[in-house]
């Protein structure tokens, strides 16, 4: 469930100015000519919360069924990456030699 | 259940040989092998032996492709007993490795290393090298001490140990010593990727993609790549992996046992694919997902799963009545049950009214507007609630232009002029510089004939939107109309100013001459040369007359036209395009000011000469001009057209296209000049016989737009014309004809309507219906008689009326006959 606030990387109590700043920053990161899809998402997120009125409307009427994948994203993202220990790597390599 | 082997004991050798060859060709190797074996038992022919060897090899390859390496090995060895060549020997070694015969494979590889090319032996050595690392340490004993593989094995092992100890520099040093030709080349690349996988995932991915798909490490490289994929792909991939592989990914991603449990729960929930399962997983693992995230997620889930409200409340606390209603409203909206959703939204608004938060009023206003949007989506545009709901929303939050526009549109549609103007005024007050609102206000003022106000609004609009063509036209029209009004009241000084202002809204290259004609007409009146027909303006006209008298010192009636007024009129005529258009414009503008054209036209157009034949362009311009005046609501266009009828009819012989004549006919129909319309249609029909549109215009003109004047034959022909137009894809014409015919059909009571099959016995009702038609259409006695005759012709039995109706002899005769 990525809200417009998540997409723009801002807090829900961010001011109009902060939202615009975050939006411009994101657009610089994903310009429309290089990343059209991301840009569309960023633009839609900005338009949904760009001012107080829009934020209130979003709060009242926006309804997007939270997808399984967003939850999954959250579930799979948490955790600190590690280096696999010897046995794990060797077993995985062995398994992959058999499967390959 | 094992399949029985097929035996062919009694069949002749020739048939068996053919059959075996056929089966081999069809890829049915197993059956071919059986027959060749039987044949060889009967006769040891070398050709059959070679064919059997081929069948063994092909069957071995087929089985190996299915992963049945042990069986493939046996078949290859069977084949080796039949012939001396070692076809597919490298594949045989590969099958040996895959079948677990590592030592045998290594021996064979060492023996044949010199006879096989390097590119064939390299993947085999790479595989043996991988086996050395993971399980087959006993292979070390059979490899010669100086084998390159052993040297590289030592290096890669040292690199791996350093990697486990997280000594990246040492790892890299060992990896650098492994040459490109080494069987550990791909593992070197993979280890390099693992070293940077967390710091530079894209770089790691690039390295992993370098591992060739035929390499024994290809699958391992793909496994590591999976760790960097999106959540959906990762979860799907995980479900297909073995335990050790999942564990490897879990380490790379940093998932502990708890998280692995969550992932497996998510995998199960994904299979159930229900909101309930999703909510249960989130709530059960809310410590891992985070309390806030879990609450938000479940809250977002509730409109799709309102049954979960109780479960949610048990975990995250009670929801307010407003929130519950909002969730249910969204749920019904989602299900497309708009009426129920509306009811819950109204409850939401009521709930909010009891709150005292800063944004409560705004929230209620938004909800009310949302309700109106739902009503619009349903198509209930005439719902009486709409204005009340929108008015309430604007009282709470007035800064919403669409709501004003909707209210304006609603009252305009309902023809409620008072409220329409009220909301126009309110919108202008709220959005004084908005071009859309200004334009609406300007239109409203024009329709009310408040031209002064309209002109002032047009000026404001042009300040906001200087290139708005419509505003420019409207401004010019408003000034002109206001000037006409002032001229009628004899306020010539102010009228001059208005006309002067009208010129400012004309582009120098698009001047129509209308302003100049009006200026000329004004001067003619101001100088007393001509007076309006309407004498009611007599008293007010005094200042103007005084002006004329002062200038000329004589009785207004004896004043001759001053040169300035003539100049202006001539300029206007020229700008209009001269000829027939100029004449037409002068006629219309004169009539607009209630002036007699007979006094003005001779000043501009020589009356003793016949008007020259207009050009095609001039006629088309005239049509445009007629259409523009029609849109402006000028009511005397029929009389104006009558005055240019003669040159217009003469121009009909010019080469007009069908579309152009159609447009002329439509314009004539709009101005209700039926005789001219008929004449034009007559001439068009000579050029395009049977054309449905022209036939319609001809009948329409002939009947003077009165359906009761149309003969039954023509009605039938009109029906045919409509069908023909429909068949030609000319929807516009067919609709037009049907619309005309419907006037007849709709005005008949059911018992007289040939298109209605219902019978009515009640004579009183019939009589009332007939009387209603007669009242509505105000038919003259003759028209009424014709109408009755036509009904009789149609075969309808008319009831006996007590009303005295004029009867024709024909009708009486018919009745007597019956």
mmCIF file of C-alpha atoms in Angstrom, chain B residues 307-594:
data_model
loop_
_atom_site.group_PDB
_atom_site.id
_atom_site.type_symbol
_atom_site.label_atom_id
_atom_site.label_comp_id
_atom_site.label_asym_id
_atom_site.label_seq_id
_atom_site.Cartn_x
_atom_site.Cartn_y
_atom_site.Cartn_z
ATOM 1 C CA UNK B 307 -16.988 -7.532 7.883
ATOM 2 C CA UNK B 308 -13.536 -7.041 9.376
ATOM 3 C CA UNK B 309 -14.575 -3.865 11.261
ATOM 4 C CA UNK B 310 -15.130 -5.782 14.513
ATOM 5 C CA UNK B 311 -11.823 -7.609 14.231
ATOM 6 C CA UNK B 312 -10.103 -4.305 13.505
ATOM 7 C CA UNK B 313 -11.755 -2.613 16.493
ATOM 8 C CA UNK B 314 -10.704 -5.448 18.797
ATOM 9 C CA UNK B 315 -7.075 -4.881 17.882
ATOM 10 C CA UNK B 316 -6.729 -1.197 17.080
ATOM 11 C CA UNK B 317 -9.583 0.382 19.083
ATOM 12 C CA UNK B 318 -13.129 1.554 18.366
ATOM 13 C CA UNK B 319 -13.941 3.403 15.168
ATOM 14 C CA UNK B 320 -16.192 6.459 15.251
ATOM 15 C CA UNK B 321 -19.689 6.319 13.730
ATOM 16 C CA UNK B 322 -18.411 8.648 11.005
ATOM 17 C CA UNK B 323 -15.531 6.312 10.115
ATOM 18 C CA UNK B 324 -17.794 3.270 10.065
ATOM 19 C CA UNK B 325 -20.274 5.029 7.802
ATOM 20 C CA UNK B 326 -17.468 6.196 5.536
ATOM 21 C CA UNK B 327 -16.109 2.647 5.235
ATOM 22 C CA UNK B 328 -19.556 1.255 4.405
ATOM 23 C CA UNK B 329 -20.267 4.086 1.945
ATOM 24 C CA UNK B 330 -17.017 3.342 0.125
ATOM 25 C CA UNK B 331 -17.891 -0.342 0.132
ATOM 26 C CA UNK B 332 -21.273 0.262 -1.520
ATOM 27 C CA UNK B 333 -19.695 2.649 -3.980
ATOM 28 C CA UNK B 334 -17.188 -0.019 -4.862
ATOM 29 C CA UNK B 335 -20.031 -2.458 -5.446
ATOM 30 C CA UNK B 336 -21.782 0.074 -7.678
ATOM 31 C CA UNK B 337 -24.725 0.484 -5.268
ATOM 32 C CA UNK B 338 -24.885 4.226 -5.594
ATOM 33 C CA UNK B 339 -28.186 4.853 -3.782
ATOM 34 C CA UNK B 340 -27.108 2.975 -0.653
ATOM 35 C CA UNK B 341 -23.677 4.597 -0.791
ATOM 36 C CA UNK B 342 -25.371 7.993 -0.952
ATOM 37 C CA UNK B 343 -27.410 7.159 2.154
ATOM 38 C CA UNK B 344 -24.223 6.324 4.094
ATOM 39 C CA UNK B 345 -22.442 9.439 2.853
ATOM 40 C CA UNK B 346 -25.361 11.519 4.112
ATOM 41 C CA UNK B 347 -24.996 9.785 7.483
ATOM 42 C CA UNK B 348 -21.292 10.673 7.400
ATOM 43 C CA UNK B 349 -22.158 14.325 6.866
ATOM 44 C CA UNK B 350 -24.622 14.162 9.764
ATOM 45 C CA UNK B 351 -21.991 12.526 12.004
ATOM 46 C CA UNK B 352 -19.518 15.240 11.160
ATOM 47 C CA UNK B 353 -21.934 18.015 12.086
ATOM 48 C CA UNK B 354 -21.545 17.040 15.737
ATOM 49 C CA UNK B 355 -17.773 17.507 15.575
ATOM 50 C CA UNK B 356 -15.924 20.721 16.218
ATOM 51 C CA UNK B 357 -12.721 20.240 14.251
ATOM 52 C CA UNK B 358 -11.242 22.964 12.065
ATOM 53 C CA UNK B 359 -11.822 21.094 8.811
ATOM 54 C CA UNK B 360 -15.283 19.721 9.606
ATOM 55 C CA UNK B 361 -17.149 22.222 7.409
ATOM 56 C CA UNK B 362 -14.839 21.506 4.505
ATOM 57 C CA UNK B 363 -15.231 17.760 4.941
ATOM 58 C CA UNK B 364 -19.029 18.034 4.925
ATOM 59 C CA UNK B 365 -18.868 20.235 1.815
ATOM 60 C CA UNK B 366 -16.682 17.676 0.038
ATOM 61 C CA UNK B 367 -19.030 14.847 1.012
ATOM 62 C CA UNK B 368 -22.046 16.790 -0.279
ATOM 63 C CA UNK B 369 -20.254 17.418 -3.598
ATOM 64 C CA UNK B 370 -19.320 13.779 -3.747
ATOM 65 C CA UNK B 371 -23.026 12.928 -3.394
ATOM 66 C CA UNK B 372 -23.803 15.213 -6.343
ATOM 67 C CA UNK B 373 -21.092 13.504 -8.389
ATOM 68 C CA UNK B 374 -22.715 10.151 -7.650
ATOM 69 C CA UNK B 375 -26.120 11.508 -8.687
ATOM 70 C CA UNK B 376 -24.558 12.729 -11.939
ATOM 71 C CA UNK B 377 -22.904 9.375 -12.542
ATOM 72 C CA UNK B 378 -26.292 7.713 -12.150
ATOM 73 C CA UNK B 379 -27.642 10.076 -14.778
ATOM 74 C CA UNK B 380 -30.231 11.581 -12.395
ATOM 75 C CA UNK B 381 -29.509 15.046 -13.744
ATOM 76 C CA UNK B 382 -32.999 16.270 -12.850
ATOM 77 C CA UNK B 383 -32.758 15.155 -9.238
ATOM 78 C CA UNK B 384 -34.325 17.970 -7.231
ATOM 79 C CA UNK B 385 -31.815 17.406 -4.444
ATOM 80 C CA UNK B 386 -28.898 18.607 -6.547
ATOM 81 C CA UNK B 387 -29.333 22.385 -6.078
ATOM 82 C CA UNK B 388 -30.075 22.052 -2.379
ATOM 83 C CA UNK B 389 -27.044 19.834 -1.760
ATOM 84 C CA UNK B 390 -24.743 22.077 -3.779
ATOM 85 C CA UNK B 391 -26.081 25.208 -2.097
ATOM 86 C CA UNK B 392 -25.434 23.666 1.302
ATOM 87 C CA UNK B 393 -21.913 22.690 0.251
ATOM 88 C CA UNK B 394 -21.159 26.226 -0.927
ATOM 89 C CA UNK B 395 -22.476 27.680 2.315
ATOM 90 C CA UNK B 396 -19.899 25.544 4.121
ATOM 91 C CA UNK B 397 -17.058 26.001 1.665
ATOM 92 C CA UNK B 398 -17.640 28.658 -0.992
ATOM 93 C CA UNK B 399 -14.399 28.269 -2.909
ATOM 94 C CA UNK B 400 -15.490 25.629 -5.439
ATOM 95 C CA UNK B 401 -16.030 26.803 -8.991
ATOM 96 C CA UNK B 402 -17.430 23.514 -10.353
ATOM 97 C CA UNK B 403 -20.291 23.697 -7.827
ATOM 98 C CA UNK B 404 -21.259 27.188 -9.008
ATOM 99 C CA UNK B 405 -21.078 26.057 -12.613
ATOM 100 C CA UNK B 406 -23.243 23.035 -11.860
ATOM 101 C CA UNK B 407 -25.847 25.195 -10.128
ATOM 102 C CA UNK B 408 -25.867 27.664 -13.019
ATOM 103 C CA UNK B 409 -26.250 24.842 -15.502
ATOM 104 C CA UNK B 410 -28.970 23.198 -13.426
ATOM 105 C CA UNK B 411 -31.110 26.336 -13.203
ATOM 106 C CA UNK B 412 -30.496 27.109 -16.868
ATOM 107 C CA UNK B 413 -31.707 23.625 -17.739
ATOM 108 C CA UNK B 414 -34.780 24.119 -15.519
ATOM 109 C CA UNK B 415 -35.348 27.532 -17.143
ATOM 110 C CA UNK B 416 -35.389 29.119 -13.675
ATOM 111 C CA UNK B 417 -34.080 32.527 -14.699
ATOM 112 C CA UNK B 418 -34.167 34.017 -11.233
ATOM 113 C CA UNK B 419 -31.954 31.378 -9.626
ATOM 114 C CA UNK B 420 -29.823 31.130 -12.761
ATOM 115 C CA UNK B 421 -28.963 34.832 -12.442
ATOM 116 C CA UNK B 422 -28.562 34.537 -8.680
ATOM 117 C CA UNK B 423 -25.839 31.899 -9.056
ATOM 118 C CA UNK B 424 -24.192 33.744 -11.936
ATOM 119 C CA UNK B 425 -23.901 36.750 -9.643
ATOM 120 C CA UNK B 426 -22.626 34.606 -6.783
ATOM 121 C CA UNK B 427 -20.010 32.997 -9.035
ATOM 122 C CA UNK B 428 -18.832 36.370 -10.314
ATOM 123 C CA UNK B 429 -18.540 37.605 -6.747
ATOM 124 C CA UNK B 430 -16.489 34.576 -5.733
ATOM 125 C CA UNK B 431 -14.376 34.339 -8.911
ATOM 126 C CA UNK B 432 -14.300 37.860 -10.393
ATOM 127 C CA UNK B 433 -11.364 37.122 -12.672
ATOM 128 C CA UNK B 434 -12.206 33.649 -13.841
ATOM 129 C CA UNK B 435 -12.646 33.517 -17.610
ATOM 130 C CA UNK B 436 -15.183 30.678 -17.563
ATOM 131 C CA UNK B 437 -17.379 32.426 -15.013
ATOM 132 C CA UNK B 438 -17.035 35.772 -16.798
ATOM 133 C CA UNK B 439 -18.072 34.168 -20.059
ATOM 134 C CA UNK B 440 -21.171 32.627 -18.468
ATOM 135 C CA UNK B 441 -22.102 35.955 -16.914
ATOM 136 C CA UNK B 442 -21.619 37.646 -20.258
ATOM 137 C CA UNK B 443 -23.910 35.126 -21.953
ATOM 138 C CA UNK B 444 -26.525 35.568 -19.234
ATOM 139 C CA UNK B 445 -26.438 39.356 -19.610
ATOM 140 C CA UNK B 446 -26.764 39.054 -23.389
ATOM 141 C CA UNK B 447 -29.736 36.714 -23.125
ATOM 142 C CA UNK B 448 -31.387 39.232 -20.797
ATOM 143 C CA UNK B 449 -30.610 41.959 -23.349
ATOM 144 C CA UNK B 450 -28.539 43.722 -20.674
ATOM 145 C CA UNK B 451 -26.026 44.702 -23.331
ATOM 146 C CA UNK B 452 -24.243 47.340 -21.310
ATOM 147 C CA UNK B 453 -23.511 44.832 -18.577
ATOM 148 C CA UNK B 454 -22.534 42.215 -21.162
ATOM 149 C CA UNK B 455 -20.076 44.617 -22.787
ATOM 150 C CA UNK B 456 -18.491 45.476 -19.453
ATOM 151 C CA UNK B 457 -18.127 41.763 -18.624
ATOM 152 C CA UNK B 458 -16.641 41.125 -22.067
ATOM 153 C CA UNK B 459 -14.024 43.804 -21.422
ATOM 154 C CA UNK B 460 -13.105 42.190 -18.103
ATOM 155 C CA UNK B 461 -12.910 38.824 -19.787
ATOM 156 C CA UNK B 462 -10.658 40.140 -22.529
ATOM 157 C CA UNK B 463 -8.316 41.528 -19.888
ATOM 158 C CA UNK B 464 -8.017 38.052 -18.397
ATOM 159 C CA UNK B 465 -8.033 36.220 -21.718
ATOM 160 C CA UNK B 466 -7.070 38.652 -24.516
ATOM 161 C CA UNK B 467 -7.237 36.062 -27.309
ATOM 162 C CA UNK B 468 -10.729 34.828 -26.514
ATOM 163 C CA UNK B 469 -12.433 35.144 -29.906
ATOM 164 C CA UNK B 470 -15.918 34.475 -28.559
ATOM 165 C CA UNK B 471 -15.521 37.195 -25.927
ATOM 166 C CA UNK B 472 -14.399 39.619 -28.610
ATOM 167 C CA UNK B 473 -17.434 38.783 -30.759
ATOM 168 C CA UNK B 474 -19.720 38.997 -27.781
ATOM 169 C CA UNK B 475 -18.262 42.372 -26.768
ATOM 170 C CA UNK B 476 -18.816 43.717 -30.266
ATOM 171 C CA UNK B 477 -22.337 42.309 -30.356
ATOM 172 C CA UNK B 478 -23.138 43.788 -26.935
ATOM 173 C CA UNK B 479 -21.937 47.271 -27.903
ATOM 174 C CA UNK B 480 -23.823 47.064 -31.179
ATOM 175 C CA UNK B 481 -27.016 45.908 -29.517
ATOM 176 C CA UNK B 482 -26.725 48.564 -26.849
ATOM 177 C CA UNK B 483 -26.118 51.182 -29.532
ATOM 178 C CA UNK B 484 -29.279 50.067 -31.386
ATOM 179 C CA UNK B 485 -31.223 50.413 -28.160
ATOM 180 C CA UNK B 486 -29.830 53.910 -27.586
ATOM 181 C CA UNK B 487 -30.589 54.934 -31.177
ATOM 182 C CA UNK B 488 -34.194 53.823 -30.702
ATOM 183 C CA UNK B 489 -34.428 56.144 -27.729
ATOM 184 C CA UNK B 490 -32.744 58.956 -29.637
ATOM 185 C CA UNK B 491 -29.645 58.949 -27.451
ATOM 186 C CA UNK B 492 -27.349 59.485 -30.392
ATOM 187 C CA UNK B 493 -24.322 60.809 -28.512
ATOM 188 C CA UNK B 494 -24.149 57.732 -26.319
ATOM 189 C CA UNK B 495 -24.959 55.494 -29.276
ATOM 190 C CA UNK B 496 -22.002 56.954 -31.196
ATOM 191 C CA UNK B 497 -19.758 56.090 -28.266
ATOM 192 C CA UNK B 498 -21.104 52.561 -28.140
ATOM 193 C CA UNK B 499 -20.523 52.073 -31.871
ATOM 194 C CA UNK B 500 -17.052 53.510 -31.551
ATOM 195 C CA UNK B 501 -16.349 50.966 -28.825
ATOM 196 C CA UNK B 502 -17.758 48.185 -30.986
ATOM 197 C CA UNK B 503 -15.164 49.013 -33.660
ATOM 198 C CA UNK B 504 -12.395 48.386 -31.104
ATOM 199 C CA UNK B 505 -13.401 44.751 -30.928
ATOM 200 C CA UNK B 506 -13.148 44.251 -34.677
ATOM 201 C CA UNK B 507 -9.860 43.088 -36.092
ATOM 202 C CA UNK B 508 -8.784 45.321 -38.963
ATOM 203 C CA UNK B 509 -8.747 42.386 -41.387
ATOM 204 C CA UNK B 510 -12.046 40.922 -40.207
ATOM 205 C CA UNK B 511 -14.395 43.878 -40.312
ATOM 206 C CA UNK B 512 -17.926 42.892 -41.316
ATOM 207 C CA UNK B 513 -19.177 46.426 -42.018
ATOM 208 C CA UNK B 514 -22.045 46.081 -39.544
ATOM 209 C CA UNK B 515 -20.656 48.774 -37.237
ATOM 210 C CA UNK B 516 -20.178 51.230 -40.116
ATOM 211 C CA UNK B 517 -23.702 50.541 -41.434
ATOM 212 C CA UNK B 518 -25.081 51.240 -37.973
ATOM 213 C CA UNK B 519 -22.985 54.394 -37.718
ATOM 214 C CA UNK B 520 -24.359 55.510 -41.088
ATOM 215 C CA UNK B 521 -27.928 54.765 -40.047
ATOM 216 C CA UNK B 522 -27.372 56.638 -36.801
ATOM 217 C CA UNK B 523 -26.147 59.715 -38.650
ATOM 218 C CA UNK B 524 -29.108 59.550 -41.030
ATOM 219 C CA UNK B 525 -31.438 59.628 -38.037
ATOM 220 C CA UNK B 526 -29.442 62.212 -36.141
ATOM 221 C CA UNK B 527 -29.558 64.487 -39.139
ATOM 222 C CA UNK B 528 -33.323 63.970 -39.264
ATOM 223 C CA UNK B 529 -33.272 62.457 -42.735
ATOM 224 C CA UNK B 530 -35.091 59.399 -41.534
ATOM 225 C CA UNK B 531 -37.176 58.429 -38.521
ATOM 226 C CA UNK B 532 -37.918 55.075 -36.970
ATOM 227 C CA UNK B 533 -41.293 53.555 -37.764
ATOM 228 C CA UNK B 534 -42.190 53.202 -34.116
ATOM 229 C CA UNK B 535 -43.588 56.497 -33.064
ATOM 230 C CA UNK B 536 -43.566 55.601 -29.406
ATOM 231 C CA UNK B 537 -39.994 56.817 -29.340
ATOM 232 C CA UNK B 538 -41.131 60.223 -30.532
ATOM 233 C CA UNK B 539 -40.857 61.975 -27.206
ATOM 234 C CA UNK B 540 -37.455 60.569 -26.428
ATOM 235 C CA UNK B 541 -36.157 61.324 -29.892
ATOM 236 C CA UNK B 542 -36.321 65.050 -29.218
ATOM 237 C CA UNK B 543 -32.616 65.520 -28.394
ATOM 238 C CA UNK B 544 -31.668 63.864 -31.667
ATOM 239 C CA UNK B 545 -34.070 65.925 -33.660
ATOM 240 C CA UNK B 546 -32.864 69.009 -31.928
ATOM 241 C CA UNK B 547 -29.346 68.040 -32.957
ATOM 242 C CA UNK B 548 -30.456 67.745 -36.583
ATOM 243 C CA UNK B 549 -32.406 70.931 -36.486
ATOM 244 C CA UNK B 550 -29.535 72.812 -34.905
ATOM 245 C CA UNK B 551 -27.191 71.580 -37.578
ATOM 246 C CA UNK B 552 -29.455 72.264 -40.537
ATOM 247 C CA UNK B 553 -31.711 74.939 -39.224
ATOM 248 C CA UNK B 554 -34.700 73.431 -40.939
ATOM 249 C CA UNK B 555 -37.546 70.940 -40.552
ATOM 250 C CA UNK B 556 -36.133 67.398 -40.199
ATOM 251 C CA UNK B 557 -38.316 66.062 -43.018
ATOM 252 C CA UNK B 558 -36.685 68.272 -45.567
ATOM 253 C CA UNK B 559 -33.127 67.347 -44.569
ATOM 254 C CA UNK B 560 -31.038 65.684 -47.245
ATOM 255 C CA UNK B 561 -28.686 62.849 -46.242
ATOM 256 C CA UNK B 562 -25.400 64.266 -45.106
ATOM 257 C CA UNK B 563 -22.281 63.068 -46.899
ATOM 258 C CA UNK B 564 -20.786 61.574 -43.721
ATOM 259 C CA UNK B 565 -23.701 59.177 -43.203
ATOM 260 C CA UNK B 566 -23.572 58.088 -46.832
ATOM 261 C CA UNK B 567 -19.840 57.563 -46.630
ATOM 262 C CA UNK B 568 -20.250 55.391 -43.554
ATOM 263 C CA UNK B 569 -23.019 53.358 -45.147
ATOM 264 C CA UNK B 570 -21.019 52.840 -48.332
ATOM 265 C CA UNK B 571 -17.958 51.838 -46.306
ATOM 266 C CA UNK B 572 -20.092 49.343 -44.391
ATOM 267 C CA UNK B 573 -21.515 47.878 -47.592
ATOM 268 C CA UNK B 574 -18.030 47.552 -49.045
ATOM 269 C CA UNK B 575 -16.665 45.920 -45.880
ATOM 270 C CA UNK B 576 -19.597 43.512 -45.846
ATOM 271 C CA UNK B 577 -18.543 42.398 -49.305
ATOM 272 C CA UNK B 578 -20.758 44.635 -51.412
ATOM 273 C CA UNK B 579 -23.528 43.339 -53.664
ATOM 274 C CA UNK B 580 -26.128 41.053 -52.221
ATOM 275 C CA UNK B 581 -24.461 40.708 -48.808
ATOM 276 C CA UNK B 582 -24.031 44.442 -48.363
ATOM 277 C CA UNK B 583 -27.650 44.911 -49.333
ATOM 278 C CA UNK B 584 -28.789 42.200 -46.953
ATOM 279 C CA UNK B 585 -26.818 43.660 -44.049
ATOM 280 C CA UNK B 586 -28.224 47.143 -44.669
ATOM 281 C CA UNK B 587 -31.742 45.683 -44.752
ATOM 282 C CA UNK B 588 -31.297 43.760 -41.494
ATOM 283 C CA UNK B 589 -29.564 46.611 -39.673
ATOM 284 C CA UNK B 590 -32.191 49.105 -40.851
ATOM 285 C CA UNK B 591 -34.985 46.824 -39.682
ATOM 286 C CA UNK B 592 -33.170 46.391 -36.367
ATOM 287 C CA UNK B 593 -33.531 50.119 -35.882
ATOM 288 C CA UNK B 594 -37.154 50.065 -37.079
#
